[in-house]
Coordinates of C-alpha atoms and ligand atoms in Angstrom, one line a residue:
X1039 CA 0.1 -0.3 0.3
X1040 CA 1.2 3.4 -0.4
X1041 CA 3.2 4.9 2.2
X1042 CA 2.8 8.3 1.5
X1043 CA 0.5 10.6 4.2
X1044 CA -0.9 13.0 1.8
X1045 CA -1.2 16.2 4.2
X1046 CA -4.3 18.6 3.1
X1047 CA -4.1 21.8 4.6
X1048 CA -7.6 23.3 5.8
X1049 CA -6.3 26.6 7.9
X1050 CA -7.9 29.0 5.1
X1051 CA -11.3 27.1 5.0
X1052 CA -12.4 25.5 8.1
X1053 CA -9.8 27.2 10.6
X1054 CA -10.6 30.4 9.4
X1055 CA -14.5 29.5 10.9
X1056 CA -12.9 29.7 14.6
X1057 CA -15.3 32.0 15.7
X1058 CA -12.8 35.3 15.8
X1059 CA -10.6 34.2 12.9
X1060 CA -11.3 36.1 10.6
X1061 CA -7.7 37.0 8.0
X1062 CA -7.9 39.9 5.4
X1063 CA -6.5 39.3 2.4
X1064 CA -2.9 40.3 2.6
X1065 CA -3.0 37.5 5.7
X1066 CA -4.2 34.6 4.2
X1067 CA -1.5 35.3 1.3
X1068 CA 0.8 35.2 4.0
X1069 CA -0.7 31.8 5.3
X1070 CA -0.5 30.4 1.8
X1071 CA 3.2 30.9 1.2
X1072 CA 3.9 29.5 4.9
X1073 CA 1.8 26.7 4.1
X1074 CA 3.5 26.0 1.0
X1075 CA 7.3 26.4 2.3
X1076 CA 6.2 24.0 4.9
X1077 CA 5.4 21.7 2.6
X1078 CA 2.0 20.8 2.5
X1079 CA -0.1 19.1 -0.8
X1080 CA -2.8 20.7 -0.7
X1081 CA -4.3 24.1 0.8
X1082 CA -8.0 24.5 0.9
X1083 CA -8.0 28.1 0.4
X1084 CA -11.7 29.1 1.2
X1085 CA -15.2 28.7 0.0
X1086 CA -15.5 31.0 -2.8
X1087 CA -19.2 31.4 -2.7
X1088 CA -19.3 32.2 1.2
X1089 CA -18.7 36.2 0.2
X1090 CA -16.7 38.4 -2.6
X1091 CA -13.5 38.5 0.0
X1092 CA -13.3 34.2 0.3
X1093 CA -13.5 34.5 -3.8
X1094 CA -10.5 37.1 -3.9
X1095 CA -8.7 35.1 -1.6
X1096 CA -9.1 32.0 -2.9
X1097 CA -8.5 33.5 -6.3
X1098 CA -5.5 35.4 -5.3
X1099 CA -3.9 32.3 -3.8
X1100 CA -4.6 30.7 -6.8
X1101 CA -2.8 32.5 -9.1
X1102 CA 0.4 33.3 -6.6
X1103 CA 1.0 30.1 -4.8
X1104 CA 2.8 27.4 -6.7
X1105 CA 3.3 24.6 -5.7
X1106 CA 0.9 22.6 -3.7
X1107 CA -3.1 22.1 -5.1
X1108 CA -5.3 24.5 -4.3
X1109 CA -8.1 23.4 -3.5
X1110 CA -11.9 25.8 -3.1
X1111 CA -14.6 24.6 -1.7
X1112 CA -18.8 24.5 -2.7
X1113 CA -21.9 23.0 -2.1
X1114 CA -23.5 20.4 -4.3
X1115 CA -25.0 23.1 -6.3
X1116 CA -24.0 24.7 -9.7
X1117 CA -23.5 28.2 -8.7
X1118 CA -21.3 27.1 -5.6
X1119 CA -18.8 24.6 -8.7
X1120 CA -19.2 27.4 -11.3
X1121 CA -18.1 30.3 -8.9
X1122 CA -15.2 27.6 -7.1
X1123 CA -14.0 27.0 -11.0
X1124 CA -13.8 30.8 -11.4
X1125 CA -11.6 31.6 -8.4
X1126 CA -9.3 28.5 -9.2
X1127 CA -9.2 28.7 -13.0
X1128 CA -5.7 30.6 -13.2
X1129 CA -4.0 28.2 -11.0
X1130 CA -2.8 24.8 -12.9
X1131 CA -2.4 22.3 -10.0
X1132 CA -6.4 22.7 -8.8
X1133 CA -9.1 21.1 -7.0
X1134 CA -13.0 21.5 -6.2
X1135 CA -14.0 20.1 -2.9
X1136 CA -17.7 19.7 -3.3
X1137 CA -19.6 18.8 0.0
X1138 CA -23.2 17.5 0.8
X1139 CA -24.6 16.0 4.1
X1140 CA -25.3 12.0 3.6
X1141 CA -26.1 11.1 7.5
X1142 CA -30.5 11.3 8.6
X1143 CA -30.2 13.8 11.0
X1144 CA -28.9 16.3 8.0
X1145 CA -31.4 14.3 5.5
X1146 CA -34.3 14.7 7.8
X1147 CA -33.9 18.4 9.0
X1148 CA -31.5 20.0 7.0
X1149 CA -31.9 19.2 3.8
X1150 CA -34.8 17.7 3.8
X1151 CA -34.4 15.2 1.1
X1152 CA -34.4 11.3 0.7
X1153 CA -31.3 9.4 -0.3
X1154 CA -31.9 8.7 -3.6
X1155 CA -31.4 13.0 -4.4
X1156 CA -28.4 13.1 -2.2
X1157 CA -27.3 10.7 -4.4
X1158 CA -28.6 12.4 -7.7
X1159 CA -27.0 15.6 -7.1
X1160 CA -23.7 14.1 -5.5
X1161 CA -23.3 12.4 -8.7
X1162 CA -24.4 15.9 -10.9
X1163 CA -22.2 17.9 -8.2
X1164 CA -18.9 15.9 -9.0
X1165 CA -19.3 15.7 -12.4
X1166 CA -20.0 19.6 -13.2
X1167 CA -16.9 19.9 -11.0
X1168 CA -14.8 17.7 -13.4
X1169 CA -16.2 20.2 -16.0
X1170 CA -13.0 22.5 -14.0
X1171 CA -10.8 20.3 -13.6
X1172 CA -10.2 16.4 -13.4
X1173 CA -8.8 16.3 -9.5
X1174 CA -12.3 16.4 -7.6
X1175 CA -13.1 15.7 -3.8
X1176 CA -16.4 14.9 -2.7
X1177 CA -17.2 14.9 0.8
X1178 CA -20.5 13.3 2.4
X1179 CA -20.8 15.5 5.3
X1180 CA -21.5 14.1 8.6
X1181 CA -20.5 10.6 7.0
X1182 CA -19.5 9.8 10.4
X1183 CA -22.9 9.2 12.1
X1184 CA -24.1 8.5 8.4
X1185 CA -26.0 4.6 8.0
X1186 CA -22.8 2.2 7.2
X1187 CA -24.9 1.3 4.2
X1188 CA -25.9 4.3 2.3
X1189 CA -22.7 5.7 2.9
X1190 CA -21.0 2.8 1.0
X1191 CA -23.5 3.4 -1.8
X1192 CA -22.6 7.5 -1.7
X1193 CA -19.1 6.6 -1.6
X1194 CA -19.6 4.2 -4.9
X1195 CA -21.6 6.6 -6.7
X1196 CA -19.3 9.8 -6.2
X1197 CA -16.0 7.5 -7.1
X1198 CA -18.1 6.4 -10.5
X1199 CA -19.0 10.3 -11.0
X1200 CA -15.3 11.2 -11.4
X1201 CA -14.7 11.9 -7.6
X1202 CA -10.9 11.2 -6.9
X1203 CA -10.7 11.4 -3.2
X1204 CA -14.1 11.3 -1.3
X1205 CA -13.6 12.7 2.1
X1206 CA -14.9 11.0 5.4
X1207 CA -15.8 13.9 7.1
X1208 CA -16.5 13.5 11.4
X1209 CA -18.1 16.5 10.9
X1210 CA -19.2 17.1 14.6
X1211 CA -16.4 15.5 16.6
X1212 CA -18.7 12.3 17.3
X1213 CA -16.6 9.6 16.1
X1214 CA -13.9 7.3 18.9
X1215 CA -10.8 5.6 16.8
X1216 CA -11.9 2.0 17.0
X1217 CA -15.3 2.9 15.4
X1218 CA -14.1 5.4 13.0
X1219 CA -11.4 3.4 12.1
X1220 CA -13.9 0.4 11.3
X1221 CA -16.1 2.7 9.1
X1222 CA -12.7 3.1 6.5
X1223 CA -12.3 -0.9 6.9
X1224 CA -16.2 -1.0 6.2
X1225 CA -16.0 1.4 3.1
X1226 CA -12.3 0.0 2.0
X1227 CA -14.3 -3.5 2.3
X1228 CA -17.8 -2.7 0.4
X1229 CA -17.1 0.2 -2.1
X1230 CA -16.2 -1.5 -5.2
X1231 CA -14.3 0.9 -6.7
X1232 CA -12.8 1.9 -3.9
X1233 CA -9.1 1.9 -4.9
X1234 CA -9.5 4.4 -7.8
X1235 CA -9.6 7.5 -4.9
X1236 CA -7.9 8.0 -2.0
X1237 CA -9.5 7.9 1.1
X1238 CA -9.2 11.5 3.3
X1239 CA -10.2 11.5 7.1
X1240 CA -11.6 15.2 8.2
X1241 CA -12.3 15.0 12.0
X1242 CA -13.4 17.9 14.6
X1243 CA -12.5 17.9 18.1
X1244 CA -15.6 18.3 20.3
X1245 CA -14.7 15.3 22.4
X1246 CA -10.7 15.7 21.9
X1247 CA -10.2 12.9 19.7
X1248 CA -9.4 14.6 16.4
X1249 CA -5.6 13.6 15.9
X1250 CA -6.3 10.2 17.5
X1251 CA -9.3 8.7 15.1
X1252 CA -7.6 10.3 12.0
X1253 CA -4.8 8.3 12.9
X1254 CA -6.7 5.4 13.9
X1255 CA -8.0 6.1 10.2
X1256 CA -4.7 6.0 8.7
X1257 CA -4.1 2.8 9.8
X1258 CA -7.0 1.2 7.7
X1259 CA -5.8 3.1 4.3
X1260 CA -6.8 6.7 4.6
X1261 CA -4.0 8.4 3.3
X1262 CA -4.9 12.0 3.1
X1263 CA -5.6 13.5 6.3
X1264 CA -7.4 17.4 6.4
X1265 CA -5.8 19.5 9.2
X1266 CA -5.2 23.2 10.4
X1267 CA -2.2 24.4 12.0
X1268 CA -2.6 24.7 15.9
X1269 CA -5.9 22.5 15.0
X1270 CA -7.8 26.1 15.2
X1271 CA -11.1 25.3 13.4
X1272 CA -15.2 25.5 13.9
X1273 CA -15.9 24.9 17.4
X1274 CA -13.1 23.2 19.5
X1275 CA -11.2 22.9 16.2
X1276 CA -10.0 20.5 13.4
X1277 CA -7.6 18.1 13.8
X1278 CA -4.0 19.6 14.3
X1279 CA -1.5 20.0 11.2
X1280 CA 1.6 19.6 13.7
X1281 CA 0.6 16.4 15.9
X1282 CA -0.1 14.5 12.5
X1283 CA 2.9 15.0 11.2
X1284 CA 5.1 14.1 14.5
X1285 CA 3.1 11.4 15.2
X1286 CA 4.1 9.8 12.0
X1287 CA 7.1 11.1 11.8
X1288 CA 8.5 10.0 15.8
X1289 CA 6.4 6.6 15.2
X1290 CA 7.5 5.9 11.5
X1291 CA 8.2 2.3 13.6
X1292 CA 4.3 2.0 14.1
X1293 CA 2.8 3.9 11.2
X1294 CA 5.3 3.3 8.3
X1295 CA 4.3 6.4 6.2
X1296 CA 6.1 9.5 5.5
X1297 CA 5.0 13.1 4.6
X1298 CA 6.1 15.7 2.4
X1299 CA 6.2 17.9 5.5
X1300 CA 9.8 20.1 6.6
X1301 CA 9.0 20.0 10.4
X1302 CA 11.0 22.8 11.1
X1303 CA 9.1 24.7 9.8
X1304 CA 5.8 23.3 12.0
X1305 CA 6.5 26.1 15.2
X1306 CA 7.2 29.4 13.0
X1307 CA 3.8 28.4 11.0
X1308 CA 2.0 28.5 14.2
X1309 CA 3.0 31.0 15.4
X1310 CA 2.3 33.0 12.1
X1311 CA -1.1 31.6 12.8
X1312 CA -1.7 32.5 15.8
X1313 CA -0.6 36.4 15.4
X1314 CA -2.6 36.5 12.0
X1315 CA -5.6 35.0 13.5
X1316 CA -5.3 36.2 17.1
X1317 CA -5.8 33.4 18.6
X1318 CA -3.3 32.1 21.1
X1319 CA -1.6 28.6 21.5
X1320 CA -2.7 26.8 25.1
X1321 CA 1.1 26.9 26.6
X1322 CA 0.7 22.8 27.1
X1323 CA -0.2 22.3 23.6
X1324 CA 1.5 19.1 22.3
X1325 CA 4.1 20.0 19.6
X1326 CA 3.8 24.1 19.4
X1327 CA 2.9 25.1 23.1
X1328 CA 5.4 27.4 25.2
X1329 CA 5.8 24.2 27.7
X1330 CA 6.1 21.7 25.1
X1331 CA 10.0 21.2 25.6
X1332 CA 9.9 22.9 29.3
X1333 CA 10.8 20.5 31.6
X1334 CA 10.2 21.6 35.4
X1335 CA 10.8 17.9 37.6
X1336 CA 14.0 17.9 39.0
X1337 CA 14.3 13.9 38.4
X1338 CA 13.7 14.8 34.6
X1339 CA 16.4 17.9 34.0
X1340 CA 18.5 15.1 35.8
X1341 CA 17.6 12.7 32.9
X1342 CA 18.3 15.0 30.3
X1343 CA 21.6 16.1 31.0
X1344 CA 22.7 12.7 31.2
X1345 CA 20.8 11.6 28.0
X1346 CA 18.1 13.5 26.2
X1347 CA 16.0 10.7 25.0
X1348 CA 15.8 9.9 28.7
X1349 CA 12.6 12.8 29.0
X1350 CA 12.1 13.7 24.8
X1351 CA 10.9 11.7 22.7
X1352 CA 11.0 14.4 20.1
X1353 CA 13.5 16.8 19.2
X1354 CA 13.0 21.3 19.7
X1355 CA 15.2 21.9 16.7
X1356 CA 13.4 19.4 14.3
X1357 CA 9.9 21.4 15.4
X1358 CA 11.9 25.0 14.3
X1359 CA 12.2 25.5 17.9
X1360 CA 14.3 28.4 18.3
X1361 CA 17.5 27.6 20.2
X1362 CA 18.1 30.8 21.1
X1363 CA 15.6 34.1 20.8
X1364 CA 18.3 36.6 20.9
X1365 CA 18.4 37.5 17.2
X1366 CA 19.9 41.1 16.6
X1367 CA 21.4 44.0 17.6
X1368 CA 21.9 47.3 16.9
X1369 CA 24.6 46.9 14.3
X1370 CA 22.7 43.9 12.3
X1371 CA 21.8 44.5 8.8
X1372 CA 19.7 44.6 6.2
X1373 CA 20.3 41.3 5.3
X1374 CA 20.4 39.6 8.5
X1375 CA 16.7 40.8 8.7
X1376 CA 15.8 39.5 6.0
X1377 CA 16.9 36.4 7.0
X1378 CA 15.4 36.4 10.1
X1379 CA 12.2 37.3 8.9
X1380 CA 11.7 35.0 6.3
X1381 CA 12.8 32.2 8.7
X1382 CA 10.2 33.5 10.8
X1383 CA 7.5 32.6 8.1
X1384 CA 6.8 36.0 6.6
X1385 CA 6.9 36.8 3.1
X1386 CA 7.1 40.7 2.7
X1387 CA 7.7 42.9 -0.6
X1388 CA 10.9 45.3 -0.7
X1389 CA 8.5 48.1 0.7
X1390 CA 7.6 46.2 3.5
X1391 CA 10.9 44.9 4.5
X1392 CA 12.2 48.5 4.1
X1393 CA 9.8 49.5 6.9
X1394 CA 10.5 46.9 8.8
X1395 CA 14.2 47.5 8.6
X1396 CA 13.6 50.9 9.6
X1397 CA 11.6 50.2 12.4
X1398 CA 13.8 47.9 13.8
X1399 CA 16.8 50.5 13.5
X1400 CA 14.3 53.1 15.8
X1401 CA 13.3 49.9 18.0
X1402 CA 17.2 49.0 18.4
X1403 CA 17.9 52.5 19.6
X1404 CA 15.1 52.3 22.3
X1405 CA 16.4 48.4 23.1
X1406 CA 19.3 46.5 24.0
X1407 CA 17.9 43.8 22.3
X1408 CA 15.6 42.4 19.3
X1409 CA 14.3 39.0 20.1
X1410 CA 12.3 37.3 17.6
X1411 CA 8.9 38.7 19.3
X1412 CA 9.9 41.6 18.3
X1413 CA 11.1 40.8 14.3
X1414 CA 7.9 39.2 14.3
X1415 CA 5.9 42.5 15.8
X1416 CA 7.3 44.6 12.9
X1417 CA 6.2 42.3 9.9
X1418 CA 3.1 41.8 11.2
X1419 CA 2.9 45.3 11.2
X1420 CA 3.1 45.5 7.4
X1421 CA 0.6 42.7 7.2
X1422 CA -2.1 43.8 9.0
X1423 CA -1.8 47.2 7.6
X1424 CA -3.8 46.2 4.7
X1425 CA -6.7 48.2 3.9
X1426 CA -7.0 50.3 7.4
X1427 CA -10.2 53.1 7.3
X1428 CA -8.9 54.3 11.0
X1429 CA -5.1 55.2 12.0
X1430 CA -4.0 55.8 15.1
X1431 CA -2.1 59.5 14.9
X1432 CA -2.0 60.4 18.8
X1433 CA -2.7 58.8 22.2
X1434 CA -2.5 60.1 25.6
X1435 CA -4.1 59.4 28.8
X1436 CA -3.7 60.5 32.3
X1437 CA -4.4 58.1 35.4
X1438 CA -3.4 57.8 38.8
X1439 CA -5.5 56.9 42.6
X1440 CA -6.6 60.9 42.9
X1441 CA -8.0 61.2 39.2
X1442 CA -10.4 61.0 37.4
X1443 CA -8.9 58.5 34.0
X1444 CA -9.0 60.2 31.1
X1445 CA -7.1 59.5 27.5
X1446 CA -7.4 62.1 24.5
X1447 CA -7.1 60.5 21.3
X1448 CA -6.3 61.5 17.3
X1449 CA -7.1 59.3 14.4
X1450 CA -6.9 59.8 10.4
X1451 CA -9.6 58.6 8.7
X1452 CA -8.8 57.0 5.0
X1453 CA -10.2 60.2 3.3
X1454 CA -7.7 62.3 4.4
X1455 CA -10.0 63.6 7.5
X1456 CA -8.4 64.1 11.1
X1457 CA -10.7 63.8 14.5
X1458 CA -9.3 64.0 17.7
X1459 CA -11.9 63.2 20.5
X1460 CA -11.2 62.9 25.1
X1461 CA -13.1 60.9 27.4
X1462 CA -13.4 59.9 31.1
X1463 CA -12.9 56.1 31.5
X1464 CA -12.9 53.7 34.8
X1465 CA -8.9 53.3 33.5
X1466 CA -7.2 54.9 31.2
X1467 CA -7.1 52.2 29.3
X1468 CA -11.0 52.3 29.1
X1469 CA -10.5 56.1 28.6
X1470 CA -8.9 55.3 25.2
X1471 CA -11.3 52.4 24.1
X1472 CA -14.3 55.2 25.0
X1473 CA -12.7 57.6 22.5
X1474 CA -11.8 55.8 20.0
X1475 CA -15.8 54.2 19.7
X1476 CA -16.9 57.8 20.2
X1477 CA -14.6 58.9 16.7
X1478 CA -15.6 56.0 14.8
X1479 CA -18.9 55.3 15.7
X1480 CA -18.6 51.4 16.3
X1481 CA -19.5 49.7 19.8
X1482 CA -17.7 46.8 20.8
X1483 CA -18.4 44.6 23.7
X1484 CA -14.6 43.9 25.0
X1485 CA -14.9 39.9 26.0
X1486 CA -10.8 39.8 27.0
X1487 CA -8.5 42.3 27.2
X1488 CA -4.7 41.0 28.3
X1489 CA -1.0 42.6 27.6
X1490 CA 1.4 41.2 28.6
X1491 CA 5.2 41.4 27.7
X1492 CA 6.4 39.7 24.7
X1493 CA 10.2 39.0 25.3
X1494 CA 12.4 39.4 28.5
X1495 CA 14.0 42.7 30.4
X1496 CA 12.2 46.0 31.3
X1497 CA 12.4 47.2 27.5
X1498 CA 10.6 44.4 26.5
X1499 CA 7.4 45.4 24.2
X1500 CA 4.1 45.0 25.9
X1501 CA 2.1 43.0 23.5
X1502 CA -2.1 43.4 24.1
X1503 CA -4.7 41.5 22.9
X1504 CA -8.5 41.9 22.3
X1505 CA -11.2 40.3 21.7
X1506 CA -14.8 42.2 21.5
X1507 CA -18.1 41.0 20.9
X1508 CA -20.1 43.1 17.6
X1509 CA -23.0 41.5 16.5
X1510 CA -22.6 38.4 17.8
X1511 CA -19.6 38.1 16.1
X1512 CA -16.0 37.3 17.6
X1513 CA -13.3 39.5 16.3
X1514 CA -9.7 39.9 17.6
X1515 CA -6.9 42.4 17.6
X1516 CA -3.0 41.9 18.8
X1517 CA -0.6 44.8 18.5
X1518 CA 3.1 45.4 20.5
X1519 CA 4.4 48.3 21.6
X1520 CA 7.3 49.4 23.7
X1521 CA 4.0 51.5 25.4
X1522 CA 1.1 49.1 26.8
X1523 CA -1.2 52.3 25.9
X1524 CA -0.4 52.5 22.6
X1525 CA -0.2 48.9 22.1
X1526 CA -3.9 49.0 23.3
X1527 CA -5.3 51.1 21.3
X1528 CA -3.5 49.6 18.5
X1529 CA -5.4 46.6 19.3
X1530 CA -8.7 48.0 20.0
X1531 CA -8.2 49.9 16.7
X1532 CA -7.5 46.7 14.2
X1533 CA -10.9 45.7 16.0
X1534 CA -12.3 48.3 14.8
X1535 CA -11.2 48.4 11.3
X1536 CA -11.8 44.8 11.2
X1537 CA -15.4 45.8 11.4
X1538 CA -15.8 48.2 9.6
X1539 CA -14.0 46.7 6.3
X1540 CA -16.1 44.0 7.3
X1541 CA -19.6 45.9 7.1
X1542 CA -18.4 48.0 4.2
X1543 CA -17.8 44.5 2.4
X1544 CA -21.6 43.0 3.6
X1545 CA -22.6 46.4 1.8
X1546 CA -21.0 46.0 -1.3
X1547 CA -23.1 42.5 -1.4
X1548 CA -26.1 43.1 -0.2
X1549 CA -26.1 46.1 -2.9
X1550 CA -25.5 43.4 -5.8
X1551 CA -26.1 39.9 -5.1
X1552 CA -29.2 37.8 -3.7
X1553 CA -29.2 36.2 -0.4
X1554 CA -28.1 32.4 -1.4
X1555 CA -30.5 30.1 -0.8
X1556 CA -28.8 28.4 2.5
X1557 CA -25.9 29.3 4.6
X1558 CA -23.2 29.5 3.0
X1559 CA -21.2 28.1 5.9
X1560 CA -19.4 24.5 6.5
X1561 CA -18.1 23.3 9.3
Ligands
KIV777 O1 -16.4 19.2 8.6 C1 -17.1 18.7 7.9 O2 -17.9 18.1 7.2 C2 -17.0 19.7 6.6 C3 -16.9 19.5 5.3 C4 -17.5 20.4 4.3 C5 -15.6 18.5 4.6 O3 -15.9 20.5 6.8
ZN778 ZN1 -15.1 21.0 8.9

């Protein structure tokens, strides 16, 4: 049997469906380039019919990123498939991924369709997708809760219709490893034409078993795993790419499989995705968490000093965890900085690199040493500085135990006007946020606000992280500065700009398009 495991990354599609994880075009392009450098086989770049922004992102990635197969998602209907076909048109290696739910619950309550109609629509959808590309993936959504005999029928029909990959999603994270593996074994045994397609798995983590389920399926012959960086995704997330890849590599003796992943890029890619989405990686997260290679117990430290493998099954260097964070100083040149920016996973234009270099020189005047996190903050400022309605010109505040906290904020609007506002608040940061809300006319519910230092030392930069709610949607913002009030104002403004951009995009859609028949969201 084929011993190569195909890594299908859906960070930009299912991952982006994590509450608060939405990315702008520039951010999606950064992530797509980083995924290519990482060596993923397939990038699911988005769901083109979902919004003009999704279409634009899939199209831009399809035009710009060469190497991996670029995939677009579509429901089993002509409009979705045509839109995906159009977005991917300029890509030599393109895939359309069509899906239709098959479980009794979805048939009865969501689709109100009989089994025969599901099969007919799946066949029509796959055949339509084949008009755009020979690489067509089909997903019977909620497969893990679908009756086995019906699943066999659907998968067989899908392959006959031209599907080259059949994906078996555990859409709601309901499966357990032995049962999910048995489903794959059943399909291998009973689907007449199963050898004509790759079996793929797509597991959600609602019960914390997405990786275990995926690996159990691999042992039964699945040869594509759908996963996301840091396991981000709808609800509890998807199968974590770094965990699957390192499990297969570390336990080569057991899985006897290889992947195309350059594991040294796992850590920088994880950081990039975390920064771009604003979703922090939990400290004890396997492979890429801050504690993944930290040994606290004396016995462990002693063992490690004697022989690393006593307590470490993986070498942190193989994942790309930096051995020393100290990278650059005041006299470091442009070339060293450019290399560091690339190593950290950022693909910037010459103009953006120049701005990073200018920022680096200014920062080096204020700080003795520049760490990776400082360079990341400078690089990120470039990719975040996509289209912004509002820009911070200046912020100042007044606080203390015997005074009412107040702030003065000055913002530039994209149209060239400058607006100033003073506000009182419960504290200086609250006063800053109120002033920004007043100027922009956008009021949000603050769900979380954190400040931490990104590096060590008294001159370390402060990172502000904000999670806000607007119209039931979660939006994240993050910014770094040597001044924590400025970092807070910038992070808050990032949230406001994301909302303003989304509102503008929604207005465009409503004025040009009729609403879709069913919600264009997948899990
Ligand atoms: O979870 C799911 O079922 C999905 C499909 C679109 C593959 O994301
Ligand atoms: Zn999913």
